[in-house]
Backbone as ProteinMPNN parsed JSONL, in Angstrom:
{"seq_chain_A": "XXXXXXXXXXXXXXXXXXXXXXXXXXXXXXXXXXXXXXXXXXXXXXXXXXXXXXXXXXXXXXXXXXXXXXXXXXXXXXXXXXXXXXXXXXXXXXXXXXXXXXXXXXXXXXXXXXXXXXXXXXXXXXXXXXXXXXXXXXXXXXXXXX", "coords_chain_A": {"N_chain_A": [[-14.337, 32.479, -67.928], [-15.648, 32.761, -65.616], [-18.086, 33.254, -66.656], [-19.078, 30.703, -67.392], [-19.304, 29.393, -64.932], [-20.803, 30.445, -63.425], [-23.048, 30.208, -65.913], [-23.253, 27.445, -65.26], [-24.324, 27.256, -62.343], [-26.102, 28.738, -62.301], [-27.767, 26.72, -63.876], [-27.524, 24.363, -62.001], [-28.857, 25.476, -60.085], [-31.587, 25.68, -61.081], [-32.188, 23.08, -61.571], [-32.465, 21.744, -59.117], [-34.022, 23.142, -57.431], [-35.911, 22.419, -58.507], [-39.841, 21.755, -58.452], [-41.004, 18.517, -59.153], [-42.434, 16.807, -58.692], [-41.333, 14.404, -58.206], [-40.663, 13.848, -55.468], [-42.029, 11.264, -53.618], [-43.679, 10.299, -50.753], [-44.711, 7.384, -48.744], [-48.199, 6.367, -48.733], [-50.233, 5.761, -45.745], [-52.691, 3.026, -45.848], [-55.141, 1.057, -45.222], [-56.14, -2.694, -45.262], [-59.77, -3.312, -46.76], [-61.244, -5.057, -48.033], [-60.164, -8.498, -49.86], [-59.817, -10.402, -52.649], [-61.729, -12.815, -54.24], [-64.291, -12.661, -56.921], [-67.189, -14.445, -57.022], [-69.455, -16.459, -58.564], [-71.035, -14.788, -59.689], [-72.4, -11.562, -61.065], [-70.905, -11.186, -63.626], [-70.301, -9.021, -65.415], [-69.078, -6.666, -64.774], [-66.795, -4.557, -65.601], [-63.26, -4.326, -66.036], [-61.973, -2.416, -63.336], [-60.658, 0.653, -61.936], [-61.381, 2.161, -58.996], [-61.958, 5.093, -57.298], [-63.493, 5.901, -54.538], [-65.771, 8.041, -53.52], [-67.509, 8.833, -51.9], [-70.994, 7.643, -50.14], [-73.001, 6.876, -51.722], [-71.599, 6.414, -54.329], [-70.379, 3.602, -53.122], [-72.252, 2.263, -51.93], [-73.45, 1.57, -54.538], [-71.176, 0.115, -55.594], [-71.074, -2.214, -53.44], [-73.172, -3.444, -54.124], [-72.863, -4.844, -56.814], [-71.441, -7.086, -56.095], [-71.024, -10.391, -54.895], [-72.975, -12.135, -52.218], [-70.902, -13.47, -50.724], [-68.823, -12.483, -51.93], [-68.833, -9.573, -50.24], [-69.008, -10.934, -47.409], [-65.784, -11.133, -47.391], [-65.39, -8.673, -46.44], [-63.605, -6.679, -44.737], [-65.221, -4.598, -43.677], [-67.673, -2.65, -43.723], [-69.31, -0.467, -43.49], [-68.445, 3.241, -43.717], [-66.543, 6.126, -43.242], [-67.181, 8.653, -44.851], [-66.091, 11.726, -44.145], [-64.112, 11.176, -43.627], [-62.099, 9.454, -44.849], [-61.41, 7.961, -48.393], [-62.089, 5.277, -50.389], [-60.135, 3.222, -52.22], [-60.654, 1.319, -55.099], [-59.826, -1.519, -56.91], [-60.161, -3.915, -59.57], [-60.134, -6.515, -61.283], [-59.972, -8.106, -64.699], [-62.424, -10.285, -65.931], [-61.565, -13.958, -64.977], [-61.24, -16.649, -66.022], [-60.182, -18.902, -64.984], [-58.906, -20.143, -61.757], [-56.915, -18.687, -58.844], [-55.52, -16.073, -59.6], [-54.769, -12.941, -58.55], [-55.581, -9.614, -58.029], [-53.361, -6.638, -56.894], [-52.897, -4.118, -54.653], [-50.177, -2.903, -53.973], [-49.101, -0.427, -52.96], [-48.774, 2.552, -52.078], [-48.73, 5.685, -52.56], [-47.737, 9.19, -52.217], [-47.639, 12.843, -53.816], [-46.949, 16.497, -54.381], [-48.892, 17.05, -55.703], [-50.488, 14.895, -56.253], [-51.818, 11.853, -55.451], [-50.561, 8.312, -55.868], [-51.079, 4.798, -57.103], [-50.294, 1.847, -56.94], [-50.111, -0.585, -58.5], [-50.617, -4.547, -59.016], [-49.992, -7.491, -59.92], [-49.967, -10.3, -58.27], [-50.79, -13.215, -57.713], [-50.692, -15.226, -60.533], [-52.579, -17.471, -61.753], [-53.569, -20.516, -62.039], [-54.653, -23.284, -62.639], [-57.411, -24.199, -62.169], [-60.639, -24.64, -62.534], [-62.444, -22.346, -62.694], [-64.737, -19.553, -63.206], [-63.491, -16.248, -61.987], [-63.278, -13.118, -60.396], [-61.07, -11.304, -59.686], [-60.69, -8.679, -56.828], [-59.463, -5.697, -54.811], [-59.686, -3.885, -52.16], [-59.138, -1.116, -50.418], [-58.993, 1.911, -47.671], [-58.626, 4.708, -47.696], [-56.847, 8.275, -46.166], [-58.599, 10.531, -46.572], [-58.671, 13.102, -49.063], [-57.649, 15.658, -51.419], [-56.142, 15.411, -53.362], [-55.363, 14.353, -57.043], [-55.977, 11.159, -57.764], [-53.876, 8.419, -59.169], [-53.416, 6.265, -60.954], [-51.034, 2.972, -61.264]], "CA_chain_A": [[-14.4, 31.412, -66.935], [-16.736, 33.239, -64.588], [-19.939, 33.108, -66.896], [-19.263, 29.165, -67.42], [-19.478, 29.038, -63.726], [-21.922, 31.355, -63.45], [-23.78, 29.231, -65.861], [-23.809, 26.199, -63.933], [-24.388, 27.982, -60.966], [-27.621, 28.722, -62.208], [-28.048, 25.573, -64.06], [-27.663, 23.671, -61.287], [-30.315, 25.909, -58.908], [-32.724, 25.027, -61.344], [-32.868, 21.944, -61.467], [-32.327, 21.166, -57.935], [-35.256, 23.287, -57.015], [-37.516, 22.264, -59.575], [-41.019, 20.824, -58.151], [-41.571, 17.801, -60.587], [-43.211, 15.221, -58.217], [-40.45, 13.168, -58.146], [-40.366, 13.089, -53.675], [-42.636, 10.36, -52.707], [-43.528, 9.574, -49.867], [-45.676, 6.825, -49.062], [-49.496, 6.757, -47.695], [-50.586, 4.676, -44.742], [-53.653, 2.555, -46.405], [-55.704, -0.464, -44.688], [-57.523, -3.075, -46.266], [-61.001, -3.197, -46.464], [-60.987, -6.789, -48.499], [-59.167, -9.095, -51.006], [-60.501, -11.542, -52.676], [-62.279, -12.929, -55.789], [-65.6, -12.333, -56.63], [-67.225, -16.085, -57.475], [-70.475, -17.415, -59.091], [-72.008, -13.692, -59.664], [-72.495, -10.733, -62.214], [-69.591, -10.967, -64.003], [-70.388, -8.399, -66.344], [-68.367, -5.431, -64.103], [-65.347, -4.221, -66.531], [-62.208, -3.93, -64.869], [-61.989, -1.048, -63.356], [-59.554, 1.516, -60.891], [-62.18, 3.378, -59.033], [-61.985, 6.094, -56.161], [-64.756, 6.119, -53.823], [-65.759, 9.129, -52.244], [-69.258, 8.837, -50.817], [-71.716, 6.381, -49.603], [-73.933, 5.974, -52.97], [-70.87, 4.916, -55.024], [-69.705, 2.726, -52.296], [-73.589, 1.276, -52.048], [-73.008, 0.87, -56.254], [-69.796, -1.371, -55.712], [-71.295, -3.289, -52.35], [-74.066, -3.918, -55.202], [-72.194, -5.506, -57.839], [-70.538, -8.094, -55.246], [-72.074, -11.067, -54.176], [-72.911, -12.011, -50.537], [-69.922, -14.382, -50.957], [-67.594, -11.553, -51.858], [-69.268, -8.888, -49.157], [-68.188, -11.576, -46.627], [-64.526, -10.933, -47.254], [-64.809, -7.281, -46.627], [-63.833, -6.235, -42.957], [-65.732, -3.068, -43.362], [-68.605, -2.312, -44.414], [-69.143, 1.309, -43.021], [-66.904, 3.66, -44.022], [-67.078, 7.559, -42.959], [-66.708, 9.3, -45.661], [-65.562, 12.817, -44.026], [-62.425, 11.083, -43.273], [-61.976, 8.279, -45.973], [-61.979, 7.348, -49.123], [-62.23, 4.481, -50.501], [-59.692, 2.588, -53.697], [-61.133, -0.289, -55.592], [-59.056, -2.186, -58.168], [-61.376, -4.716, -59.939], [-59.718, -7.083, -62.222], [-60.793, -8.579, -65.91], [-62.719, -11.846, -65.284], [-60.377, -14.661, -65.153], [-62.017, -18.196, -66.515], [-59.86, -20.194, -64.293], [-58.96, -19.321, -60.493], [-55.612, -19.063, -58.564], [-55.722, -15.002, -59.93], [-54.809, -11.882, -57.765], [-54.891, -7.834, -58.263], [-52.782, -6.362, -55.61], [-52.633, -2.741, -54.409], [-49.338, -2.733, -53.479], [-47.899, 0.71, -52.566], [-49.552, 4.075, -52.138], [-47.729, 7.348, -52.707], [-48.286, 10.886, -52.988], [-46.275, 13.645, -54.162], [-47.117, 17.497, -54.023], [-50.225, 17.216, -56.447], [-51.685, 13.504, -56.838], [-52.166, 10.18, -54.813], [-50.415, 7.367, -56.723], [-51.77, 3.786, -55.978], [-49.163, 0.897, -57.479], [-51.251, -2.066, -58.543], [-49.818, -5.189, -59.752], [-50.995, -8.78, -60.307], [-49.412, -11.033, -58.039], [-50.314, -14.274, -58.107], [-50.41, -15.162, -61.998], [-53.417, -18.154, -61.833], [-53.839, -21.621, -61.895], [-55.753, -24.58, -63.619], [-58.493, -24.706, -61.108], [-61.628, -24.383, -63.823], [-63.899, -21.619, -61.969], [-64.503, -18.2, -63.168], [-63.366, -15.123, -60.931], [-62.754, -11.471, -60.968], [-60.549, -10.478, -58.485], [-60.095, -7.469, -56.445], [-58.551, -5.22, -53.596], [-60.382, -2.48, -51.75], [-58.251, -0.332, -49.123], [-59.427, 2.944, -47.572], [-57.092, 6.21, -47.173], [-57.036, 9.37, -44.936], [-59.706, 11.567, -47.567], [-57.114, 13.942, -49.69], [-57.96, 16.526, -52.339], [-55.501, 15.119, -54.51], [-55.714, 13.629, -58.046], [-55.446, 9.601, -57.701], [-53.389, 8.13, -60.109], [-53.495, 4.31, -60.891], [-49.439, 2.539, -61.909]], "C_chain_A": [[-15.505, 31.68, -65.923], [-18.032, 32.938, -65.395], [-19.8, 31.648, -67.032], [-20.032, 28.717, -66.038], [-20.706, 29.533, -63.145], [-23.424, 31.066, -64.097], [-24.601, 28.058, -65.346], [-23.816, 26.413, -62.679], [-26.062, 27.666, -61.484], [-28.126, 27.653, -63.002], [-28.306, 24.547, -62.628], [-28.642, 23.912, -59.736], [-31.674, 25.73, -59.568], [-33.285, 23.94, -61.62], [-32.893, 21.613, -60.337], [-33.382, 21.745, -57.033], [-36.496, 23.264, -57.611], [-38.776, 21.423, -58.413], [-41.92, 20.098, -58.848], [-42.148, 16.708, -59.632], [-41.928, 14.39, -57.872], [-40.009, 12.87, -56.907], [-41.553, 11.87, -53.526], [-42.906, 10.115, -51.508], [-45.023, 8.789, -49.329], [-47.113, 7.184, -48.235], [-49.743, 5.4, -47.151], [-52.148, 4.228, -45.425], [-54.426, 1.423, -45.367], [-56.648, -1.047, -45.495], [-58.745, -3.444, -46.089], [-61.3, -4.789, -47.282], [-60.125, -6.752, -49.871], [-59.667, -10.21, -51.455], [-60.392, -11.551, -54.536], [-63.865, -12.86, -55.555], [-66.253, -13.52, -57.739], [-68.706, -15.895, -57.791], [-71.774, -15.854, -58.723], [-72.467, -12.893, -60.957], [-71.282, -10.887, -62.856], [-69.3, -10.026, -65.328], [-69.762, -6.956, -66.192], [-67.649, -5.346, -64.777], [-64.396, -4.452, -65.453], [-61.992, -2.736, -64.627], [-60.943, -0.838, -61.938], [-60.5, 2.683, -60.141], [-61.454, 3.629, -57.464], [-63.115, 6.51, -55.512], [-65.141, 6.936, -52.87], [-67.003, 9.541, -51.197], [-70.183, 7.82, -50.764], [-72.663, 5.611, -50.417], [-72.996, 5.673, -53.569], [-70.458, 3.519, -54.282], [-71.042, 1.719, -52.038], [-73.246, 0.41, -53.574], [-72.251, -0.365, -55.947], [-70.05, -2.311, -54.975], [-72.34, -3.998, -53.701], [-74.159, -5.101, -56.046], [-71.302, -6.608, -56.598], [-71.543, -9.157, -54.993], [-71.831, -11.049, -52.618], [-72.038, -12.458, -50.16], [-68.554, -12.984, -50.593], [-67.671, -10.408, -50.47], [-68.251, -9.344, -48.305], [-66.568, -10.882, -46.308], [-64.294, -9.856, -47.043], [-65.001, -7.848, -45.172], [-64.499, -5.472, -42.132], [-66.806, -2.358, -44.063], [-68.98, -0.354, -44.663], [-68.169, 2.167, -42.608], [-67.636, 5.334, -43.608], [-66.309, 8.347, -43.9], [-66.07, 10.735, -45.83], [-64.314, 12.548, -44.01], [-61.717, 10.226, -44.243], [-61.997, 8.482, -47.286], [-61.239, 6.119, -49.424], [-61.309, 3.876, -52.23], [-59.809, 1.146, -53.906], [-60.521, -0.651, -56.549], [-60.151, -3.604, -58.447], [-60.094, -5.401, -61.423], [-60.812, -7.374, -63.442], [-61.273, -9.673, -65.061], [-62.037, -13.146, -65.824], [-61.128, -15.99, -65.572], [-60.822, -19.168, -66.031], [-59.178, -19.523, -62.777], [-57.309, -18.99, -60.093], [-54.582, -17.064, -59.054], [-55.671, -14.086, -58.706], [-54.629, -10.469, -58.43], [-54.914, -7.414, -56.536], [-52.332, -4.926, -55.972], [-51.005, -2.788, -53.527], [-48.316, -2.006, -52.861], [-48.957, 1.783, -52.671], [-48.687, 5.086, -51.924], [-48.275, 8.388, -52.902], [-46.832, 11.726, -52.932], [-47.109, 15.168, -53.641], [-48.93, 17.398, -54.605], [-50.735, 15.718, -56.676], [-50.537, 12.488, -56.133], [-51.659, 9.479, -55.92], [-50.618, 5.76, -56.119], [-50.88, 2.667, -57.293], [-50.037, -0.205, -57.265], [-50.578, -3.313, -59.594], [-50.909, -6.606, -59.845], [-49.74, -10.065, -59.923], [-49.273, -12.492, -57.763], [-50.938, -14.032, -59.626], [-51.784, -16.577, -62.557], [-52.8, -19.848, -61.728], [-54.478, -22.451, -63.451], [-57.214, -24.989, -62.701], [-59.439, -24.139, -62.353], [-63.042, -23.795, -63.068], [-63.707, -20.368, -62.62], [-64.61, -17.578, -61.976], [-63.006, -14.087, -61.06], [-62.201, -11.28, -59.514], [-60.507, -9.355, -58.233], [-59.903, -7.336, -54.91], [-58.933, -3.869, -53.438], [-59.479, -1.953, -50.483], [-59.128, 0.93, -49.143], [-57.782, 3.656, -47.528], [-57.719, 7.124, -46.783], [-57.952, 10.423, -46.535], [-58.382, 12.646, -47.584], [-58.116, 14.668, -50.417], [-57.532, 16.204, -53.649], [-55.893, 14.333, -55.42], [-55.356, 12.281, -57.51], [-55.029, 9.232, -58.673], [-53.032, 6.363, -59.978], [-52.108, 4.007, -61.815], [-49.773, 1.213, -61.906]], "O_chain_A": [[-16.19, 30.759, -65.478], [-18.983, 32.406, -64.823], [-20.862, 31.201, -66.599], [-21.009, 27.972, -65.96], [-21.469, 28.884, -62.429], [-24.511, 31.321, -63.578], [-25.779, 27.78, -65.124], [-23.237, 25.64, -61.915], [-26.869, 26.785, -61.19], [-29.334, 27.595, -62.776], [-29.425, 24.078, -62.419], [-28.983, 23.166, -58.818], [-32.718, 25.639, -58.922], [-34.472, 23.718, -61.861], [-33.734, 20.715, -60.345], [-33.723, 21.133, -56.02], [-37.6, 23.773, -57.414], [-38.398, 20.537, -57.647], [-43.058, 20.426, -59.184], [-42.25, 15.591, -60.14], [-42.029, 13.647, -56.896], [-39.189, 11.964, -56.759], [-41.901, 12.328, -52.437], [-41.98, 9.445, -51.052], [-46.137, 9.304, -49.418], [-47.195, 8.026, -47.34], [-49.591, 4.306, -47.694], [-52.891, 5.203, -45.539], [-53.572, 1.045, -44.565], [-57.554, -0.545, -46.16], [-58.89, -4.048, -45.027], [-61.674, -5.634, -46.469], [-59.656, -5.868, -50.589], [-59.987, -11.071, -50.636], [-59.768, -11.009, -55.449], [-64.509, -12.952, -54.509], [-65.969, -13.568, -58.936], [-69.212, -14.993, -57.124], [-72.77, -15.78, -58.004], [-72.903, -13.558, -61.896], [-70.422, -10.457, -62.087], [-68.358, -10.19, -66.103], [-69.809, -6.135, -67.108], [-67.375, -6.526, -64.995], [-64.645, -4.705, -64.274], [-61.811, -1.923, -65.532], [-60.555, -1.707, -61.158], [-60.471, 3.86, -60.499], [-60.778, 2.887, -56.751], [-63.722, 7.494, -55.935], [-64.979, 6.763, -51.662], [-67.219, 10.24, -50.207], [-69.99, 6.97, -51.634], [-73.091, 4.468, -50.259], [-73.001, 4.449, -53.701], [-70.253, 2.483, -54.915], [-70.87, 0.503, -51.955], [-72.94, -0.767, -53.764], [-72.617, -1.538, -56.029], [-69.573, -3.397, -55.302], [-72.064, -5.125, -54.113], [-75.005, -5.994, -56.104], [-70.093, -6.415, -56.724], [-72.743, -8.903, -54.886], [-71.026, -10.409, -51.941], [-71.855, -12.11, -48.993], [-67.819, -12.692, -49.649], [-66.701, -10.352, -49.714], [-67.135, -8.845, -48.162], [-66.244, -10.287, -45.28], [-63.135, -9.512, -47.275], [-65.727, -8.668, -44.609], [-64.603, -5.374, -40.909], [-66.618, -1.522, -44.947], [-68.909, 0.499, -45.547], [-67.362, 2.101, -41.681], [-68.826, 5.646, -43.655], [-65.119, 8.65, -43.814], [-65.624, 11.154, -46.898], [-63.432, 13.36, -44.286], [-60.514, 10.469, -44.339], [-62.772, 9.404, -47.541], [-60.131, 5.833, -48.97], [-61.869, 4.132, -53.296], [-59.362, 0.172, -53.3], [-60.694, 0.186, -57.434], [-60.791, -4.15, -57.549], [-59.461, -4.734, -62.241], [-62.011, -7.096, -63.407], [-60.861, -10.007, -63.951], [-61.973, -13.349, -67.037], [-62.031, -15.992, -64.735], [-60.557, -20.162, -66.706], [-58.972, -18.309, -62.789], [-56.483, -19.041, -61.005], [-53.38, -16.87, -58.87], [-56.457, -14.353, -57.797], [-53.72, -10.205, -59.218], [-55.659, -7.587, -55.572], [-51.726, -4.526, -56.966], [-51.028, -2.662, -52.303], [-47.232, -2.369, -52.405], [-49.929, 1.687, -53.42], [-47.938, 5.137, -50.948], [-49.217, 8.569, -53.673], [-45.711, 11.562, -52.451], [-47.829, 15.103, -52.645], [-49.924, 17.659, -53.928], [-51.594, 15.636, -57.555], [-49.316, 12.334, -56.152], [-52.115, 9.808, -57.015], [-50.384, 5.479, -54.943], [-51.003, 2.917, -58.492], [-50.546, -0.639, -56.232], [-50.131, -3.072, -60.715], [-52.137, -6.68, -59.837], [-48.946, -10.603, -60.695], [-48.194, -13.061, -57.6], [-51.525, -13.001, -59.954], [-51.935, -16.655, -63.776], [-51.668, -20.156, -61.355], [-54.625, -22.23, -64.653], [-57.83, -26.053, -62.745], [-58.994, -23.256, -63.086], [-64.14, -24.32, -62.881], [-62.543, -19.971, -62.674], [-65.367, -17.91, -61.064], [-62.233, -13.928, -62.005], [-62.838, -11.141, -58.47], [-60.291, -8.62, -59.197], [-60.036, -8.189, -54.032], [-58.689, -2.926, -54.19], [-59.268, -2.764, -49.581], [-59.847, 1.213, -50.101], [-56.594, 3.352, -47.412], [-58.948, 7.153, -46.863], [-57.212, 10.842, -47.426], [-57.533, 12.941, -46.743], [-59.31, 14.46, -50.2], [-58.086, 16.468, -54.716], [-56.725, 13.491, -55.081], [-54.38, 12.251, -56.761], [-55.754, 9.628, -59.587], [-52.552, 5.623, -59.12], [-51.958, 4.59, -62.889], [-48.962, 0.372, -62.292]]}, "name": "protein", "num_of_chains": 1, "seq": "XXXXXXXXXXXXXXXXXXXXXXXXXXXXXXXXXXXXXXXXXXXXXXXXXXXXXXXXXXXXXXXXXXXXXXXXXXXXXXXXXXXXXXXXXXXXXXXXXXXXXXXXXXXXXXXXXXXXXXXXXXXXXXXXXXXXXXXXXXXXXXXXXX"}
């Protein structure tokens, strides 16, 4: 009876101090714009990028038109303290289309950034690529796109 107990004795200290990621807690983000990006290159993939210095962040102002620019709040970003997450949708051939950063988390080892697609489109007959740029407090950690 004692080693049963004795068992789950120590069964139950290892799992209860395991360190699998599984705390959360979330990260404070702001957004830098939201939008769609209208009557431009539309040859950008979709992409999940992490922007950590001022020539990728030139790159992505790049690929935008002056249209989309507009909608940012923020152009200049300080990159000792920042970086920068861009979600970039497919290009949508009719409008009414959103990608939404909706949650930011970290755990012990990696940034997780919860991206969804909340409105679902329309019938309006324009192409658009949406996306959703936020900054965060500059980390070390892996970023991980959900």
């Amino acid at each position: 009876m004692k080693q049963i107990i004795l068992l789950f004795s120590i069964l139950f200290l290892l799992i209860g101090c395991s360190s699998d990621d599984s705390e959360a807690s979330e990260v404070e983000f702001s957004v830098i714009g939201q939008g769609n990006h209208y009557n431009g290159n539309f040859e950008n993939p979709k992409a999940n990028l992490v922007i950590k210095n001022n020539d990728q962040w030139t790159i992505l102002k790049n690929h935008l038109t002056s249209y989309s620019i507009a909608q940012l709040n923020e152009t200049n970003i300080d990159f000792n303290k920042y970086y920068v997450i861009a979600v970039v949708d497919e290009v949508r051939h009719s409008g009414g289309y959103s990608i939404d950063i909706t949650k930011i988390s970290q755990t012990d080892r990696s940034i997780i950034v919860k991206v969804e697609q909340l409105k679902k489109g329309d019938f309006t007959s324009i192409i658009t690529q949406p996306f959703h740029i936020v900054k965060i407090a500059k980390t070390g950690k892996k970023v991980v796109f959900k």
